[in-house]
Amino acid sequence: MTVTEKIDRKHQEDLQRLKGFRLLDDDFLTKCFEGETDCIELVLRIVLDRPDLTVVDVRTQVFVENLLNRSVRLDILATDSAGRKINVEIQRADKGAGRKRARYNSSMMDANLLKKGEDFDELPETWVVFITENDVMGKGQPLYRIERCILGTGEKFEDGSHILYVNGAYRDETPIGRLMHDFSCTNPSDMYYGVLADRVKFFKESKEGITIMCKVMEDMRNESLQEGRKEGMKTAALRMIEAGKYTLEEISEISGLSLDEVKTLKSGENS
């Protein structure tokens, strides 16, 4: 098979994959919602039950750095006209929507919302919203809202932080039931909400949209290859560390890892 034939085959495979994409696929959703306040505004008005909510800013694939510990990448980070910060995560695997992950996302948002010298009262209201393919709570409810409360009285703690799980398997004729139906659709013609259908149709049926999505899939393949190479480099470095015959500088030069990365591996091996 020639190089041209291989490229053409890969392109045809990408087109077939694109047909099966849904808004429940996080890479597809973040591309559809990128820079589009109308789409995320519709979703948030329904799941937060705020018909008057207005989104003033939306960003996708937001990297929130933690210099000392684990950083996070948020699927969607929206800001509404009241200053609320709303993180929306799409999770098809139940494990990816763990309760402690919701807690961590919430804490990472908080840690990056106050400038030095600002009073704690300036901390805006925050939401972490998980839209999951399955009913991860298993209670058959469309929405699960988690709030801190004062034990003994049942009063809400009212610290301005909220976590919400949206059951992507829920179906009925209510707005949330129809929205989750749309999130599972592969065909935009079958969707209830025009603003979502139009965006999905653009990426699945227009020449420009298809070109963008094919580039996204190519970038994802390249990223996976890079990650695979990186793991191979780490494995080689660990073997050299275990052999005890090389200096850290030599391991760095041979493996292709930075000296700091080698030192981190060395520290982990000794811990």
CSV table of C-alpha atoms in Angstrom, one decimal:
chain,number,residue,atom,x,y,z
A,1,MET,CA,0.0,0.0,0.0
A,2,THR,CA,1.4,3.4,-1.0
A,3,VAL,CA,1.7,6.4,1.3
A,4,THR,CA,-1.1,8.1,-0.5
A,5,GLU,CA,-3.4,5.0,-0.2
A,6,LYS,CA,-2.6,4.9,3.6
A,7,ILE,CA,-3.5,8.5,4.1
A,8,ASP,CA,-6.7,8.1,2.1
A,9,ARG,CA,-7.7,5.0,4.2
A,10,LYS,CA,-7.0,6.9,7.4
A,11,HIS,CA,-9.1,9.8,6.2
A,12,GLN,CA,-12.0,7.4,5.4
A,13,GLU,CA,-11.7,5.9,8.8
A,14,ASP,CA,-11.8,9.3,10.4
A,15,LEU,CA,-15.0,10.2,8.4
A,16,GLN,CA,-16.6,7.0,9.7
A,17,ARG,CA,-15.6,7.8,13.3
A,18,LEU,CA,-17.0,11.3,12.9
A,19,LYS,CA,-20.4,9.9,12.0
A,20,GLY,CA,-20.5,8.1,15.3
A,21,PHE,CA,-19.5,11.1,17.5
A,22,ARG,CA,-22.0,12.4,20.1
A,23,LEU,CA,-21.9,15.3,22.5
A,24,LEU,CA,-21.2,12.7,25.2
A,25,ASP,CA,-17.8,12.3,23.6
A,26,ASP,CA,-15.7,15.0,25.4
A,27,ASP,CA,-13.4,15.8,22.5
A,28,PHE,CA,-16.3,16.3,20.1
A,29,LEU,CA,-18.3,18.4,22.7
A,30,THR,CA,-15.4,20.7,23.5
A,31,LYS,CA,-14.8,21.4,19.8
A,32,CYS,CA,-18.6,22.0,19.3
A,33,PHE,CA,-18.7,24.4,22.3
A,34,GLU,CA,-15.4,26.1,21.7
A,35,GLY,CA,-16.1,29.9,21.7
A,36,GLU,CA,-19.9,29.2,21.4
A,37,THR,CA,-21.7,30.8,24.3
A,38,ASP,CA,-25.2,29.9,22.9
A,39,CYS,CA,-24.6,26.1,23.3
A,40,ILE,CA,-23.3,26.1,26.8
A,41,GLU,CA,-25.9,28.7,27.8
A,42,LEU,CA,-28.7,26.4,26.7
A,43,VAL,CA,-27.2,23.5,28.7
A,44,LEU,CA,-26.6,25.5,31.8
A,45,ARG,CA,-30.1,27.1,31.7
A,46,ILE,CA,-31.6,23.6,31.7
A,47,VAL,CA,-29.4,21.8,34.2
A,48,LEU,CA,-29.1,24.7,36.7
A,49,ASP,CA,-32.8,25.6,36.2
A,50,ARG,CA,-31.9,29.2,35.6
A,51,PRO,CA,-33.9,30.3,32.4
A,52,ASP,CA,-32.4,33.8,32.6
A,53,LEU,CA,-28.7,32.7,32.9
A,54,THR,CA,-26.4,34.5,30.4
A,55,VAL,CA,-23.0,33.2,29.6
A,56,VAL,CA,-20.4,35.9,29.0
A,57,ASP,CA,-17.4,33.7,28.4
A,58,VAL,CA,-16.6,30.1,27.6
A,59,ARG,CA,-13.3,28.3,27.3
A,60,THR,CA,-12.6,24.7,26.5
A,61,GLN,CA,-9.7,22.4,27.6
A,62,VAL,CA,-8.6,24.8,30.3
A,63,PHE,CA,-5.4,23.8,32.0
A,64,VAL,CA,-5.3,24.7,35.7
A,65,GLU,CA,-1.8,24.4,36.9
A,66,ASN,CA,-0.7,23.3,40.3
A,67,LEU,CA,3.1,23.8,40.6
A,68,LEU,CA,3.5,21.5,43.6
A,69,ASN,CA,0.9,18.8,43.0
A,70,ARG,CA,-1.5,17.5,40.4
A,71,SER,CA,-2.8,19.9,37.8
A,72,VAL,CA,-6.2,19.4,36.0
A,73,ARG,CA,-7.6,20.1,32.6
A,74,LEU,CA,-11.2,21.3,32.6
A,75,ASP,CA,-13.4,20.3,29.6
A,76,ILE,CA,-15.4,23.5,29.8
A,77,LEU,CA,-15.1,26.6,32.0
A,78,ALA,CA,-17.9,29.1,31.6
A,79,THR,CA,-18.5,32.5,33.3
A,80,ASP,CA,-22.0,33.9,33.6
A,81,SER,CA,-23.2,37.5,33.9
A,82,ALA,CA,-23.4,37.2,37.7
A,83,GLY,CA,-19.7,36.2,37.8
A,84,ARG,CA,-20.3,32.5,38.6
A,85,LYS,CA,-17.6,30.1,37.4
A,86,ILE,CA,-19.0,26.9,36.0
A,87,ASN,CA,-16.9,23.8,35.1
A,88,VAL,CA,-18.7,21.3,32.9
A,89,GLU,CA,-17.1,17.8,32.5
A,90,ILE,CA,-18.3,15.1,30.2
A,91,GLN,CA,-17.7,11.5,31.5
A,92,ARG,CA,-18.6,8.3,29.7
A,93,ALA,CA,-16.8,6.1,32.2
A,94,ASP,CA,-18.2,6.0,35.7
A,95,LYS,CA,-14.8,6.0,37.2
A,96,GLY,CA,-13.9,9.3,35.6
A,97,ALA,CA,-16.8,11.0,37.5
A,98,GLY,CA,-15.6,10.1,41.0
A,99,ARG,CA,-16.8,12.2,43.9
A,100,LYS,CA,-13.3,13.1,45.0
A,101,ARG,CA,-12.5,14.2,41.4
A,102,ALA,CA,-15.5,16.6,41.7
A,103,ARG,CA,-14.1,17.8,45.0
A,104,TYR,CA,-10.6,18.3,43.5
A,105,ASN,CA,-11.9,20.2,40.5
A,106,SER,CA,-13.8,22.5,42.8
A,107,SER,CA,-10.8,23.1,45.0
A,108,MET,CA,-8.5,23.8,42.0
A,109,MET,CA,-11.0,26.4,40.7
A,110,ASP,CA,-11.1,28.1,44.0
A,111,ALA,CA,-7.3,28.2,44.3
A,112,ASN,CA,-7.1,30.1,41.0
A,113,LEU,CA,-9.9,32.6,41.5
A,114,LEU,CA,-8.4,35.0,44.1
A,115,LYS,CA,-5.6,37.4,43.4
A,116,LYS,CA,-3.0,38.1,46.1
A,117,GLY,CA,-4.5,40.5,48.7
A,118,GLU,CA,-8.1,39.9,47.7
A,119,ASP,CA,-10.6,39.2,50.5
A,120,PHE,CA,-12.0,35.7,50.8
A,121,ASP,CA,-15.5,37.2,50.4
A,122,GLU,CA,-14.5,38.1,46.8
A,123,LEU,CA,-14.5,34.4,45.9
A,124,PRO,CA,-17.2,33.9,43.3
A,125,GLU,CA,-19.8,31.2,43.3
A,126,THR,CA,-18.6,28.0,41.6
A,127,TRP,CA,-20.2,25.0,40.1
A,128,VAL,CA,-18.7,21.7,39.0
A,129,VAL,CA,-21.1,19.9,36.7
A,130,PHE,CA,-20.5,16.3,35.6
A,131,ILE,CA,-22.6,15.1,32.7
A,132,THR,CA,-22.3,11.3,32.7
A,133,GLU,CA,-23.3,8.7,30.2
A,134,ASN,CA,-24.7,6.4,32.9
A,135,ASP,CA,-26.7,7.1,36.1
A,136,VAL,CA,-23.6,7.0,38.3
A,137,MET,CA,-25.6,7.6,41.5
A,138,GLY,CA,-28.0,4.8,40.6
A,139,LYS,CA,-31.2,6.5,42.0
A,140,GLY,CA,-33.0,7.1,38.7
A,141,GLN,CA,-33.0,10.9,39.1
A,142,PRO,CA,-32.2,13.3,36.3
A,143,LEU,CA,-30.0,15.5,38.5
A,144,TYR,CA,-28.1,15.1,41.7
A,145,ARG,CA,-27.2,18.3,43.4
A,146,ILE,CA,-24.6,18.1,46.2
A,147,GLU,CA,-24.4,20.9,48.8
A,148,ARG,CA,-22.5,21.2,52.1
A,149,CYS,CA,-24.9,21.4,55.0
A,150,ILE,CA,-24.8,21.8,58.8
A,151,LEU,CA,-25.4,18.4,60.3
A,152,GLY,CA,-28.1,18.5,63.0
A,153,THR,CA,-30.0,21.3,61.6
A,154,GLY,CA,-30.0,20.5,57.9
A,155,GLU,CA,-29.3,24.1,57.0
A,156,LYS,CA,-27.2,24.8,53.9
A,157,PHE,CA,-23.6,25.9,54.7
A,158,GLU,CA,-23.9,28.5,51.8
A,159,ASP,CA,-20.2,28.7,51.0
A,160,GLY,CA,-20.9,29.3,47.3
A,161,SER,CA,-19.5,26.0,46.0
A,162,HIS,CA,-21.8,23.5,44.3
A,163,ILE,CA,-21.5,20.1,42.6
A,164,LEU,CA,-24.0,18.7,40.2
A,165,TYR,CA,-24.3,15.3,38.5
A,166,VAL,CA,-26.4,15.1,35.4
A,167,ASN,CA,-27.7,11.6,34.5
A,168,GLY,CA,-27.0,11.2,30.8
A,169,ALA,CA,-29.2,8.1,30.6
A,170,TYR,CA,-32.4,10.0,31.7
A,171,ARG,CA,-35.1,10.2,29.1
A,172,ASP,CA,-38.5,11.9,29.2
A,173,GLU,CA,-40.3,14.9,27.6
A,174,THR,CA,-38.9,17.4,30.1
A,175,PRO,CA,-36.2,19.8,29.0
A,176,ILE,CA,-33.5,17.7,30.8
A,177,GLY,CA,-34.8,14.5,29.3
A,178,ARG,CA,-34.7,16.0,25.8
A,179,LEU,CA,-31.3,17.5,26.4
A,180,MET,CA,-29.8,14.2,27.4
A,181,HIS,CA,-31.4,12.7,24.3
A,182,ASP,CA,-29.6,15.2,22.2
A,183,PHE,CA,-26.3,14.5,23.9
A,184,SER,CA,-26.6,10.9,22.8
A,185,CYS,CA,-27.6,11.6,19.2
A,186,THR,CA,-25.3,10.9,16.3
A,187,ASN,CA,-27.6,12.4,13.8
A,188,PRO,CA,-28.3,16.2,14.2
A,189,SER,CA,-31.7,15.7,12.4
A,190,ASP,CA,-32.9,13.7,15.4
A,191,MET,CA,-32.1,16.4,18.0
A,192,TYR,CA,-34.6,18.6,19.8
A,193,TYR,CA,-32.6,21.7,20.4
A,194,GLY,CA,-31.7,23.7,17.2
A,195,VAL,CA,-28.7,25.4,18.6
A,196,LEU,CA,-27.1,22.1,19.4
A,197,ALA,CA,-28.2,20.5,16.2
A,198,ASP,CA,-26.8,23.3,14.1
A,199,ARG,CA,-23.4,23.0,15.7
A,200,VAL,CA,-23.2,19.2,15.4
A,201,LYS,CA,-24.4,19.5,11.8
A,202,PHE,CA,-21.6,22.0,11.0
A,203,PHE,CA,-18.9,19.6,12.2
A,204,LYS,CA,-20.4,16.5,10.7
A,205,GLU,CA,-21.7,17.7,7.3
A,206,SER,CA,-20.0,21.0,6.3
A,207,LYS,CA,-16.6,20.8,4.4
A,208,GLU,CA,-15.1,23.3,6.9
A,209,GLY,CA,-16.3,21.5,10.0
A,210,ILE,CA,-15.3,18.1,8.7
A,211,THR,CA,-11.8,19.4,8.0
A,212,ILE,CA,-11.5,20.8,11.5
A,213,MET,CA,-12.6,17.5,13.1
A,214,CYS,CA,-10.2,15.5,10.9
A,215,LYS,CA,-7.4,17.7,12.1
A,216,VAL,CA,-8.5,17.2,15.7
A,217,MET,CA,-8.5,13.4,15.3
A,218,GLU,CA,-5.0,13.6,13.7
A,219,ASP,CA,-3.7,15.7,16.6
A,220,MET,CA,-5.2,13.1,19.0
A,221,ARG,CA,-3.3,10.3,17.2
A,222,ASN,CA,-0.1,12.2,17.3
A,223,GLU,CA,-0.6,13.0,21.0
A,224,SER,CA,-1.2,9.3,21.8
A,225,LEU,CA,2.0,8.4,19.9
A,226,GLN,CA,4.0,11.0,21.9
A,227,GLU,CA,2.6,9.7,25.1
A,228,GLY,CA,3.6,6.2,24.1
A,229,ARG,CA,7.1,7.3,23.3
A,230,LYS,CA,7.3,9.1,26.6
A,231,GLU,CA,6.3,6.0,28.5
A,232,GLY,CA,9.0,4.1,26.6
A,233,MET,CA,11.6,6.6,27.5
A,234,LYS,CA,10.6,6.4,31.2
A,235,THR,CA,10.8,2.6,31.1
A,236,ALA,CA,14.3,2.8,29.7
A,237,ALA,CA,15.4,5.3,32.2
A,238,LEU,CA,14.0,3.2,35.1
A,239,ARG,CA,15.9,0.2,33.9
A,240,MET,CA,19.2,2.3,33.8
A,241,ILE,CA,18.4,3.6,37.3
A,242,GLU,CA,17.9,0.1,38.6
A,243,ALA,CA,21.1,-1.1,36.9
A,244,GLY,CA,23.0,1.5,38.9
A,245,LYS,CA,25.7,1.8,36.3
A,246,TYR,CA,24.9,5.3,35.0
A,247,THR,CA,24.9,8.8,36.4
A,248,LEU,CA,21.6,10.7,36.2
A,249,GLU,CA,23.1,13.0,33.6
A,250,GLU,CA,24.0,9.9,31.4
A,251,ILE,CA,20.5,8.5,31.9
A,252,SER,CA,19.0,11.8,30.8
A,253,GLU,CA,21.2,12.0,27.7
A,254,ILE,CA,20.5,8.3,26.7
A,255,SER,CA,16.8,8.2,27.4
A,256,GLY,CA,15.9,11.6,26.1
A,257,LEU,CA,14.3,12.7,29.3
A,258,SER,CA,15.2,15.9,31.0
A,259,LEU,CA,17.4,15.8,34.1
A,260,ASP,CA,14.5,16.9,36.3
A,261,GLU,CA,12.3,14.0,34.9
A,262,VAL,CA,15.1,11.5,35.6
A,263,LYS,CA,15.5,12.9,39.2
A,264,THR,CA,11.7,12.5,39.7
A,265,LEU,CA,11.8,8.9,38.5
A,266,LYS,CA,14.8,8.2,40.8
A,267,SER,CA,13.0,9.8,43.7
A,268,GLY,CA,9.9,7.7,43.0
A,269,GLU,CA,11.9,4.5,42.8
A,270,ASN,CA,13.5,5.1,46.2
A,271,SER,CA,10.2,6.1,47.9
